[in-house]
Short mmCIF file of C-alpha atoms and ligand atoms in Angstrom, two decimals:
data_model
loop_
_atom_site.label_atom_id
_atom_site.label_comp_id
_atom_site.label_asym_id
_atom_site.label_seq_id
_atom_site.Cartn_x
_atom_site.Cartn_y
_atom_site.Cartn_z
CA VAL A 1 -0.01 -0.01 0.00
CA ILE A 2 1.39 3.36 -1.01
CA LYS A 3 0.47 5.89 1.62
CA TYR A 4 1.51 9.05 -0.13
CA LYS A 5 1.24 8.95 -3.91
CA ASN A 6 2.78 12.39 -4.30
CA ARG A 7 4.08 15.31 -2.31
CA TYR A 8 0.71 17.11 -2.52
CA GLU A 9 -0.78 14.38 -0.34
CA VAL A 10 1.95 15.02 2.21
CA ILE A 11 1.24 18.76 2.13
CA GLU A 12 -2.45 18.05 2.62
CA ASP A 13 -1.63 16.02 5.70
CA LEU A 14 0.47 18.87 7.04
CA GLN A 15 -2.43 21.25 6.50
CA ASN A 16 -4.48 18.91 8.68
CA GLY A 17 -1.96 19.16 11.49
CA ILE A 18 0.21 16.11 10.83
CA LYS A 19 3.90 16.84 11.27
CA LEU A 20 6.48 16.21 8.54
CA GLU A 21 8.50 14.39 11.20
CA ASN A 22 5.69 11.82 11.40
CA VAL A 23 5.68 11.40 7.64
CA VAL A 24 9.39 10.61 7.83
CA GLY A 25 8.57 8.37 10.82
CA TYR A 26 6.14 6.45 8.62
CA TYR A 27 8.86 5.76 6.06
CA LEU A 28 11.41 4.89 8.76
CA ASN A 29 8.96 2.40 10.17
CA ASN A 30 8.63 0.68 6.81
CA ILE A 31 12.42 0.47 6.57
CA GLU A 32 12.46 -1.17 10.01
CA LYS A 33 9.71 -3.65 9.06
CA ASN A 34 11.54 -4.78 5.93
CA ILE A 35 15.06 -5.00 7.25
CA HIS A 36 15.28 -8.66 6.10
CA LEU A 37 15.09 -7.57 2.45
CA ASN A 38 18.51 -5.91 2.79
CA VAL A 39 17.58 -2.71 1.01
CA PHE A 40 19.45 -0.03 2.97
CA VAL A 41 23.18 0.24 3.42
CA GLU A 42 22.69 3.21 5.71
CA VAL A 43 19.54 4.82 7.13
CA TYR A 44 19.78 8.54 7.85
CA LYS A 45 17.37 8.33 10.72
CA ASN A 46 18.46 11.36 12.75
CA GLU A 47 19.39 13.50 9.82
CA ALA A 48 16.11 12.90 7.96
CA THR A 49 14.14 13.59 11.15
CA ASP A 50 16.09 16.81 11.79
CA LYS A 51 15.55 17.98 8.25
CA ALA A 52 11.82 17.25 8.60
CA ARG A 53 11.73 19.51 11.67
CA ILE A 54 13.51 22.31 9.87
CA LEU A 55 11.19 22.00 6.87
CA GLN A 56 8.18 21.90 9.18
CA GLU A 57 9.22 25.28 10.56
CA LYS A 58 9.49 26.58 7.04
CA PHE A 59 5.98 25.29 6.29
CA ASP A 60 4.54 26.79 9.50
CA LYS A 61 6.06 30.15 8.67
CA ASN A 62 5.01 30.36 5.07
CA PRO A 63 3.26 27.41 3.39
CA ASN A 64 3.39 29.26 0.08
CA ASP A 65 7.14 29.42 -0.09
CA LEU A 66 8.19 25.78 -0.39
CA GLY A 67 10.81 24.11 -2.54
CA LEU A 68 9.75 22.25 -5.65
CA LEU A 69 10.32 18.91 -3.94
CA PHE A 70 8.95 19.77 -0.52
CA GLY A 71 7.29 16.66 0.93
CA MET A 72 9.28 14.21 -1.20
CA VAL A 73 11.36 11.62 0.54
CA PHE A 74 14.18 10.06 -1.51
CA THR A 75 16.56 7.14 -1.35
CA ILE A 76 19.88 7.31 -3.18
CA LYS A 77 21.89 4.50 -4.68
CA ASP A 78 25.31 3.83 -3.16
CA VAL A 79 27.15 5.26 -6.16
CA ILE A 80 25.85 8.84 -5.86
CA SER A 81 27.94 11.24 -3.78
CA HIS A 82 26.29 12.81 -0.79
CA LYS A 83 28.64 15.10 1.07
CA GLU A 84 29.96 13.86 4.40
CA HIS A 85 28.20 10.53 3.97
CA GLU A 86 29.87 7.25 3.27
CA LEU A 87 29.93 6.07 -0.31
CA SER A 88 31.08 2.59 -1.21
CA ALA A 89 29.64 1.48 -4.59
CA ALA A 90 28.92 -1.74 -2.68
CA SER A 91 32.64 -2.49 -2.91
CA ASN A 92 35.37 -3.20 -0.35
CA ILE A 93 37.71 -0.92 -2.27
CA LEU A 94 35.78 2.15 -1.11
CA LYS A 95 35.11 0.96 2.41
CA GLY A 96 35.43 3.85 4.83
CA TYR A 97 35.39 6.47 2.08
CA THR A 98 33.35 9.58 2.79
CA ALA A 99 32.08 11.76 -0.03
CA LEU A 100 33.80 15.14 -0.11
CA TYR A 101 31.09 16.91 -2.08
CA ASN A 102 27.52 16.51 -3.24
CA SER A 103 26.75 15.16 -6.67
CA THR A 104 24.91 17.78 -8.66
CA ALA A 105 21.71 15.74 -8.50
CA VAL A 106 21.83 15.53 -4.74
CA GLU A 107 22.75 19.19 -4.43
CA ARG A 108 19.75 20.12 -6.54
CA ILE A 109 17.16 17.98 -4.79
CA LEU A 110 18.30 19.11 -1.37
CA ALA A 111 18.07 22.74 -2.45
CA GLU A 112 14.42 22.10 -3.33
CA ASP A 113 13.56 20.72 0.13
CA ALA A 114 13.75 17.02 -0.60
CA ILE A 115 14.59 14.72 2.30
CA ILE A 116 17.05 11.85 1.76
CA ILE A 117 16.19 8.98 4.04
CA GLY A 118 19.07 6.67 3.24
CA ARG A 119 21.59 5.10 0.94
CA VAL A 120 20.63 1.80 -0.66
CA ASN A 121 22.34 -1.34 -1.86
CA CYS A 122 23.27 -2.04 -5.51
CA ASP A 123 25.59 -4.14 -7.64
CA GLN A 124 29.21 -3.24 -7.13
CA PHE A 125 30.02 -0.17 -9.26
CA GLY A 126 26.69 -0.73 -11.01
CA MET A 127 28.00 -3.95 -12.57
CA GLY A 128 25.26 -6.49 -12.53
CA SER A 129 21.62 -7.26 -13.26
CA THR A 130 20.53 -8.77 -9.94
CA ASN A 131 21.87 -6.77 -7.00
CA GLU A 132 23.76 -9.89 -5.90
CA ASN A 133 27.19 -8.48 -6.69
CA SER A 134 27.47 -6.51 -3.45
CA ILE A 135 29.60 -6.70 -0.34
CA TYR A 136 26.39 -6.22 1.64
CA GLY A 137 24.80 -9.35 0.15
CA PRO A 138 21.80 -9.60 -2.16
CA THR A 139 18.66 -7.46 -1.87
CA ARG A 140 15.39 -9.39 -2.10
CA ASN A 141 12.35 -8.69 -4.23
CA ALA A 142 9.51 -7.69 -1.90
CA HIS A 143 6.93 -9.39 -4.14
CA ASN A 144 8.69 -12.72 -3.69
CA GLU A 145 11.62 -12.85 -1.33
CA SER A 146 13.39 -15.72 -3.06
CA LEU A 147 13.67 -13.69 -6.25
CA ILE A 148 16.18 -11.09 -7.32
CA PRO A 149 14.86 -7.53 -7.62
CA GLY A 150 16.97 -6.92 -10.71
CA GLY A 151 19.95 -4.63 -10.87
CA SER A 152 22.06 -2.82 -10.53
CA SER A 153 19.59 -0.38 -8.91
CA GLY A 154 17.71 -3.35 -7.35
CA ALA A 155 17.44 -1.94 -3.86
CA SER A 156 16.26 1.40 -5.26
CA ALA A 157 13.28 -0.41 -6.80
CA VAL A 158 12.61 -2.37 -3.61
CA SER A 159 12.80 0.85 -1.56
CA LEU A 160 9.64 1.83 -3.49
CA GLN A 161 7.97 -1.59 -3.20
CA ILE A 162 8.16 -1.34 0.58
CA ASP A 163 7.04 2.29 0.58
CA SER A 164 10.15 3.58 2.31
CA CYS A 165 10.38 6.63 0.03
CA MET A 166 8.48 8.43 -2.71
CA VAL A 167 11.32 8.66 -5.24
CA ALA A 168 14.57 6.77 -5.69
CA LEU A 169 17.63 8.07 -7.51
CA GLY A 170 19.35 5.20 -9.29
CA THR A 171 21.76 4.97 -12.22
CA ASP A 172 21.44 3.35 -15.62
CA THR A 173 24.43 2.33 -17.73
CA GLY A 174 22.72 -0.51 -19.57
CA GLY A 175 19.31 -0.88 -17.94
CA SER A 176 20.00 -0.61 -14.25
CA VAL A 177 17.00 1.62 -13.58
CA ARG A 178 14.53 0.16 -16.10
CA GLN A 179 15.10 -3.56 -15.53
CA PRO A 180 14.74 -3.53 -11.72
CA ALA A 181 11.73 -1.25 -12.15
CA ALA A 182 10.20 -3.97 -14.37
CA PHE A 183 11.08 -6.76 -11.93
CA CYS A 184 9.62 -4.83 -9.00
CA SER A 185 6.64 -3.35 -10.82
CA VAL A 186 7.43 0.33 -10.51
CA TYR A 187 8.21 3.08 -13.02
CA GLY A 188 11.88 3.56 -13.91
CA PHE A 189 13.16 6.32 -16.13
CA LYS A 190 16.54 6.90 -17.80
CA PRO A 191 16.99 10.39 -19.22
CA THR A 192 18.87 11.18 -22.44
CA TYR A 193 22.64 10.93 -22.09
CA GLY A 194 23.60 14.50 -21.31
CA ARG A 195 20.35 15.59 -19.67
CA VAL A 196 21.40 15.03 -16.08
CA SER A 197 24.83 15.83 -14.71
CA ARG A 198 27.07 12.90 -13.87
CA HIS A 199 29.12 15.04 -11.53
CA GLY A 200 29.48 13.11 -8.28
CA LEU A 201 28.31 9.86 -9.76
CA ILE A 202 30.91 7.11 -9.41
CA ALA A 203 31.90 6.36 -13.02
CA TYR A 204 31.36 2.88 -14.47
CA ALA A 205 31.22 3.53 -18.23
CA SER A 206 31.25 7.27 -18.75
CA SER A 207 29.73 7.37 -22.22
CA PHE A 208 26.76 5.25 -21.06
CA ASP A 209 26.06 6.29 -17.43
CA GLN A 210 23.06 8.39 -16.51
CA ILE A 211 21.34 9.06 -13.23
CA GLY A 212 17.77 7.77 -13.44
CA ILE A 213 14.62 8.11 -11.42
CA LEU A 214 12.30 5.43 -10.04
CA SER A 215 8.89 5.97 -8.50
CA ASN A 216 5.37 4.65 -8.19
CA SER A 217 4.12 7.50 -10.35
CA ILE A 218 5.22 9.27 -13.51
CA GLU A 219 4.25 12.65 -12.09
CA ASN A 220 6.83 12.22 -9.32
CA ILE A 221 9.42 11.28 -11.90
CA SER A 222 8.61 14.41 -13.90
CA GLU A 223 8.93 16.63 -10.87
CA ALA A 224 12.25 15.13 -9.83
CA LEU A 225 13.55 15.32 -13.40
CA HIS A 226 12.61 18.97 -13.62
CA VAL A 227 14.90 19.63 -10.64
CA ILE A 228 17.91 17.47 -11.53
CA ALA A 229 17.98 18.06 -15.32
CA GLY A 230 20.01 20.74 -17.01
CA GLY A 231 23.51 21.96 -17.71
CA ASP A 232 26.27 21.82 -15.13
CA ASP A 233 29.70 23.42 -15.23
CA PHE A 234 31.10 20.30 -13.52
CA ASP A 235 30.08 17.93 -16.35
CA SER A 236 30.94 18.97 -19.86
CA THR A 237 28.86 16.11 -21.32
CA CYS A 238 25.76 17.52 -19.68
CA LEU A 239 24.18 19.77 -22.26
CA GLN A 240 23.60 23.44 -21.52
CA ILE A 241 20.37 23.51 -23.42
CA GLU A 242 17.01 24.71 -22.28
CA LYS A 243 14.83 22.14 -20.61
CA PRO A 244 11.18 21.93 -21.50
CA SER A 245 8.43 21.73 -18.92
CA TYR A 246 8.02 18.15 -17.72
CA HIS A 247 4.67 18.95 -16.26
CA ILE A 248 2.19 16.17 -17.08
CA LYS A 249 -0.92 17.38 -18.82
CA THR A 250 -3.94 15.25 -19.59
CA GLY A 251 -4.27 14.33 -23.24
CA ASP A 252 -4.50 11.37 -25.52
CA LYS A 253 -2.53 12.26 -28.58
CA LYS A 254 -2.22 9.41 -31.06
CA HIS A 255 1.30 8.28 -31.79
CA LYS A 256 3.40 6.29 -34.23
CA ILE A 257 5.21 3.54 -32.40
CA CYS A 258 7.56 0.86 -33.65
CA TYR A 259 9.17 -2.23 -32.24
CA PHE A 260 11.95 -4.45 -33.53
CA ASN A 261 10.68 -7.71 -35.06
CA GLN A 262 13.97 -9.32 -34.07
CA ALA A 263 13.40 -8.39 -30.44
CA LEU A 264 10.07 -10.11 -30.18
CA GLU A 265 11.01 -13.06 -32.40
CA SER A 266 14.14 -13.78 -30.40
CA SER A 267 14.43 -17.32 -29.06
CA SER A 268 15.53 -15.89 -25.72
CA ILE A 269 12.23 -14.25 -24.83
CA ASP A 270 9.96 -16.05 -22.37
CA PRO A 271 6.76 -17.04 -24.29
CA LYS A 272 4.55 -15.44 -21.64
CA ILE A 273 6.41 -12.12 -21.88
CA LYS A 274 6.12 -12.28 -25.64
CA SER A 275 2.37 -12.89 -25.56
CA GLU A 276 1.78 -10.15 -22.97
CA THR A 277 3.81 -7.75 -25.04
CA PHE A 278 1.73 -8.51 -28.12
CA ASP A 279 -1.46 -8.12 -26.05
CA TYR A 280 -0.18 -4.75 -24.98
CA ILE A 281 0.53 -3.80 -28.58
CA HIS A 282 -3.04 -4.72 -29.48
CA LYS A 283 -4.33 -2.52 -26.69
CA LEU A 284 -2.23 0.37 -27.98
CA LYS A 285 -3.72 -0.10 -31.43
CA ASP A 286 -7.24 -0.23 -29.95
CA LYS A 287 -6.50 3.14 -28.38
CA GLY A 288 -5.78 4.53 -31.82
CA HIS A 289 -2.00 4.43 -31.91
CA GLU A 290 -0.18 3.09 -34.93
CA VAL A 291 2.17 0.28 -33.92
CA VAL A 292 4.47 -1.24 -36.52
CA GLY A 293 7.13 -3.96 -36.40
CA VAL A 294 10.35 -2.94 -38.14
CA ASP A 295 13.56 -4.85 -38.80
CA SER A 296 16.80 -4.16 -36.97
CA LYS A 297 20.02 -5.40 -38.47
CA TYR A 298 21.89 -5.16 -35.21
CA MET A 299 19.92 -6.86 -32.45
CA ASP A 300 22.48 -9.65 -32.08
CA TYR A 301 25.35 -7.15 -31.85
CA LEU A 302 23.93 -5.17 -28.93
CA ILE A 303 25.22 -7.29 -26.07
CA PRO A 304 28.74 -7.97 -27.44
CA THR A 305 29.20 -4.33 -28.38
CA TYR A 306 27.90 -3.11 -25.03
CA TYR A 307 30.15 -5.43 -23.06
CA ILE A 308 33.24 -4.53 -25.08
CA LEU A 309 32.74 -0.79 -24.71
CA THR A 310 31.58 -0.71 -21.13
CA THR A 311 34.35 -2.99 -19.88
CA ALA A 312 36.89 -0.88 -21.75
CA GLU A 313 35.59 2.27 -20.12
CA ALA A 314 35.37 0.55 -16.73
CA SER A 315 38.97 -0.64 -16.89
CA SER A 316 40.03 2.93 -17.40
CA ASN A 317 37.67 4.45 -14.82
CA LEU A 318 38.52 1.96 -12.13
CA SER A 319 42.26 2.43 -12.45
CA ARG A 320 41.92 5.31 -9.97
CA TYR A 321 41.32 2.84 -7.10
CA ASP A 322 44.97 2.27 -6.38
CA GLY A 323 45.08 2.12 -2.59
CA ILE A 324 46.50 5.61 -2.43
CA ARG A 325 43.70 8.00 -3.18
CA PHE A 326 40.50 6.36 -1.91
CA GLY A 327 39.19 4.10 0.79
CA LYS A 328 40.92 0.79 1.32
CA ARG A 329 44.61 0.00 1.33
CA SER A 330 45.93 -3.53 1.81
CA ASP A 331 47.68 -4.22 5.12
CA ASN A 332 49.54 -7.17 3.66
CA ALA A 333 51.87 -5.49 1.21
CA LYS A 334 55.63 -5.19 1.57
CA ASN A 335 56.33 -2.76 -1.25
CA LEU A 336 54.58 -0.30 -3.55
CA ASP A 337 53.94 -2.72 -6.33
CA GLU A 338 52.47 -5.25 -4.00
CA MET A 339 50.39 -2.54 -2.37
CA TYR A 340 48.64 -1.74 -5.68
CA ARG A 341 48.18 -5.39 -6.51
CA LYS A 342 46.92 -6.56 -3.12
CA THR A 343 44.64 -3.57 -2.61
CA ARG A 344 42.92 -4.21 -5.91
CA THR A 345 42.84 -7.98 -5.38
CA GLU A 346 41.25 -7.58 -1.96
CA GLY A 347 39.07 -4.63 -2.87
CA PHE A 348 37.20 -5.62 -6.01
CA SER A 349 34.65 -8.42 -6.41
CA ASN A 350 35.20 -11.19 -8.95
CA GLU A 351 32.70 -9.65 -11.35
CA VAL A 352 34.43 -6.28 -11.22
CA LYS A 353 37.80 -7.94 -11.78
CA ARG A 354 36.43 -9.87 -14.73
CA ARG A 355 35.32 -6.63 -16.32
CA ILE A 356 38.56 -4.81 -15.62
CA MET A 357 40.47 -7.68 -17.22
CA LEU A 358 38.13 -7.90 -20.21
CA GLY A 359 38.31 -4.16 -20.69
CA THR A 360 42.08 -4.07 -20.40
CA PHE A 361 42.27 -6.84 -22.96
CA VAL A 362 40.07 -5.15 -25.54
CA LEU A 363 42.12 -1.96 -25.13
CA SER A 364 45.50 -3.67 -25.34
CA SER A 365 47.74 -2.97 -28.32
CA GLY A 366 47.22 -5.62 -30.93
CA TYR A 367 43.57 -6.14 -29.94
CA TYR A 368 42.45 -2.54 -29.73
CA ASP A 369 41.40 -2.29 -33.38
CA ALA A 370 39.85 -5.73 -33.50
CA TYR A 371 37.62 -5.14 -30.49
CA TYR A 372 37.43 -1.60 -29.20
CA THR A 373 37.56 0.28 -32.50
CA GLN A 374 35.30 -2.27 -34.14
CA ALA A 375 32.74 -1.97 -31.32
CA GLN A 376 32.80 1.83 -31.63
CA LYS A 377 31.93 1.45 -35.31
CA VAL A 378 29.09 -0.91 -34.50
CA ARG A 379 27.81 1.52 -31.89
CA ARG A 380 27.76 4.21 -34.55
CA LEU A 381 25.72 2.01 -36.90
CA ILE A 382 23.25 1.14 -34.17
CA GLN A 383 22.90 4.82 -33.32
CA LYS A 384 22.26 5.69 -36.93
CA GLU A 385 19.68 2.94 -37.44
CA THR A 386 17.75 4.05 -34.35
CA LEU A 387 17.96 7.79 -34.88
CA ASP A 388 16.73 7.28 -38.45
CA LEU A 389 13.71 5.43 -37.07
CA PHE A 390 12.72 8.46 -35.04
CA GLU A 391 12.34 10.40 -38.27
CA LYS A 392 9.25 8.25 -38.87
CA PHE A 393 8.16 7.17 -35.40
CA ASP A 394 7.60 8.87 -32.08
CA PHE A 395 8.48 5.95 -29.85
CA LEU A 396 10.27 2.64 -29.86
CA LEU A 397 8.73 -0.16 -27.80
CA MET A 398 10.64 -3.05 -26.26
CA PRO A 399 10.08 -5.46 -23.37
CA ALA A 400 12.23 -4.48 -20.39
CA SER A 401 13.58 -7.98 -19.97
CA PRO A 402 13.37 -11.27 -21.89
CA SER A 403 12.67 -13.15 -18.66
CA PHE A 404 10.89 -12.87 -15.34
CA PRO A 405 12.94 -12.16 -12.23
CA TRP A 406 14.77 -15.33 -11.31
CA GLU A 407 15.74 -17.07 -8.10
CA ILE A 408 18.60 -15.56 -6.15
CA GLY A 409 21.73 -17.46 -7.12
CA ALA A 410 20.33 -18.95 -10.31
CA LYS A 411 22.68 -17.14 -12.69
CA SER A 412 25.45 -16.11 -10.35
CA ASN A 413 27.93 -18.56 -11.83
CA ASN A 414 27.09 -17.88 -15.39
CA PRO A 415 28.23 -14.39 -16.41
CA ILE A 416 27.36 -14.84 -20.10
CA GLU A 417 23.76 -15.75 -19.32
CA MET A 418 23.65 -12.79 -16.95
CA TYR A 419 24.95 -10.43 -19.63
CA LEU A 420 22.44 -11.74 -22.19
CA SER A 421 19.58 -10.85 -19.87
CA ASP A 422 20.30 -7.19 -20.64
CA MET A 423 19.47 -7.59 -24.33
CA TYR A 424 16.57 -5.12 -24.33
CA THR A 425 17.90 -2.40 -22.11
CA VAL A 426 21.47 -1.76 -23.31
CA HIS A 427 20.15 -0.40 -26.59
CA ALA A 428 18.98 2.94 -25.12
CA ASN A 429 22.39 3.55 -23.53
CA MET A 430 24.24 2.61 -26.74
CA VAL A 431 22.26 5.26 -28.57
CA GLY A 432 21.93 7.78 -25.71
CA ILE A 433 18.15 8.05 -25.94
CA PRO A 434 15.76 8.25 -22.97
CA GLY A 435 13.72 5.24 -21.89
CA ILE A 436 11.04 4.44 -19.39
CA ASN A 437 9.80 1.20 -17.90
CA ILE A 438 6.05 0.93 -17.44
CA PRO A 439 4.89 -1.95 -15.24
CA ILE A 440 2.23 -3.79 -17.23
CA SER A 441 1.47 -6.80 -15.16
CA THR A 442 2.04 -7.60 -11.56
CA GLY A 443 2.07 -11.35 -11.82
CA LYS A 444 1.61 -13.79 -8.97
CA ASN A 445 4.73 -14.59 -6.95
CA GLY A 446 6.65 -11.65 -8.26
CA LYS A 447 6.32 -12.54 -11.95
CA ASN A 448 6.34 -8.91 -12.95
CA ILE A 449 6.51 -7.66 -16.51
CA GLY A 450 7.50 -4.23 -17.79
CA ILE A 451 7.37 -2.54 -21.18
CA GLN A 452 9.87 0.09 -22.18
CA PHE A 453 9.31 3.04 -24.42
CA MET A 454 12.13 5.08 -25.85
CA SER A 455 12.04 8.39 -27.71
CA LYS A 456 14.23 10.80 -29.57
CA LYS A 457 17.06 12.39 -27.61
CA PHE A 458 15.99 15.20 -25.27
CA GLU A 459 12.28 14.49 -25.79
CA GLU A 460 11.71 13.29 -22.27
CA ASP A 461 8.69 15.60 -22.06
CA ASN A 462 6.90 13.74 -24.84
CA LEU A 463 7.98 10.35 -23.53
CA LEU A 464 6.73 11.04 -19.99
CA GLN A 465 3.55 12.62 -21.26
CA PHE A 466 2.82 9.56 -23.37
CA ALA A 467 3.70 7.16 -20.55
CA ALA A 468 1.34 9.03 -18.23
CA SER A 469 -1.45 8.86 -20.81
CA LEU A 470 -1.08 5.07 -20.80
N1 LIG B 501 23.45 -5.11 -16.21
C1 LIG B 501 24.22 -4.16 -16.96
C2 LIG B 501 25.68 -4.30 -16.61
O1 LIG B 501 26.01 -5.05 -15.73
C3 LIG B 501 23.72 -2.76 -16.73
C4 LIG B 501 24.21 -2.19 -15.46
C5 LIG B 501 23.85 -0.74 -15.30
O2 LIG B 501 23.02 -0.19 -16.01
N2 LIG B 501 24.57 -0.09 -14.38
O3 LIG B 501 26.50 -3.65 -17.19
#
């Protein structure tokens, strides 16, 4: 049960004499009740309560002068810097590290009176699809506790399932916001690459990473996006262009939508997800939208290209964790060389090491052209194919995942199978376009299904508007 659907319901309660501190208390209580799901890495109990008191005073003084996110309680993923709070990327290598500054997204939401209630679990450095790759252990799906919640922003999605916040800030490099949103039956939105500053976000693959937003309502996502979007002097890839209004208006404009035939004909898709997706397509047509299957030449190249480029970028980004500058340093080293080696050996998980090694390999001289350069060329072709589609269509439709959430542990020893499960989400990050997961069926026992829609770059307003109309 979602107690507060939006911040206006909180404000209404305050007008009736309820204190903001009690609203925070309600969320804290849900955190307490669901401790066994392993969602939070750190709960900011005192801080969130203190901030509620300060904001209450502000409300009592002048209820007409409130920040744009007044009444919204957030969780943040453990890869987003929050000044003077620990930040670990769910990794031993950052254990004991405290953020020195706020990420731009955090800075902006706090300035608009948001309350951050805690920092939540995730896959180490955002590398994973299940939230199992974490020093804190796996997070469980609240709809069925033996299942994964998805990843890497798995705990962000569960923080909404258990109603411990109104909005969660996650990150999406290849689906980490949209896929867990689908597995947990919430909305999950990845903005265009370059819409939201990455300043203060721990880098995994810099040309793919974006901060994304999860919530139980699209209106909340729009309001949060309005605050965090927009140019930032600290991130030169974040575009200094005007942002449109993300305000959701009622309307039922008819749209042209396409999907890739190869995506729905793939042998990897669960038959039930395929049939539900086609049912959904029929419903869209009944509502007057045009929905057309088109061919993609590159469906089979998405996963290999994504995993070559992201591991290459990761191997470079993660070279900064050397035992000197951040967090952990090995106690068992006798000289400098050993110190680097042992720190990294002890600090990174096996999955992170696998990616550093893969990435180092594809960037090594002799293999660079065969893998890295080649993958860049393929990325370019995929981008061109998709951007051309948006000349004719408003939206691209894709399932969020080829399978239902699986049992914890089921794929842990099979990295290839794990990577293949990202086949529908990596596309948006390869191209840089925005995407949203819409929960379409909350199946029994956590068999949740989500549909994704993607749009042209920087047309988040149309995408969110359309999603809300659905
Ligand atoms: N599962 C994908 C990966 O492991 C996506 C992760 C993400 O978006 N951070 O790379």
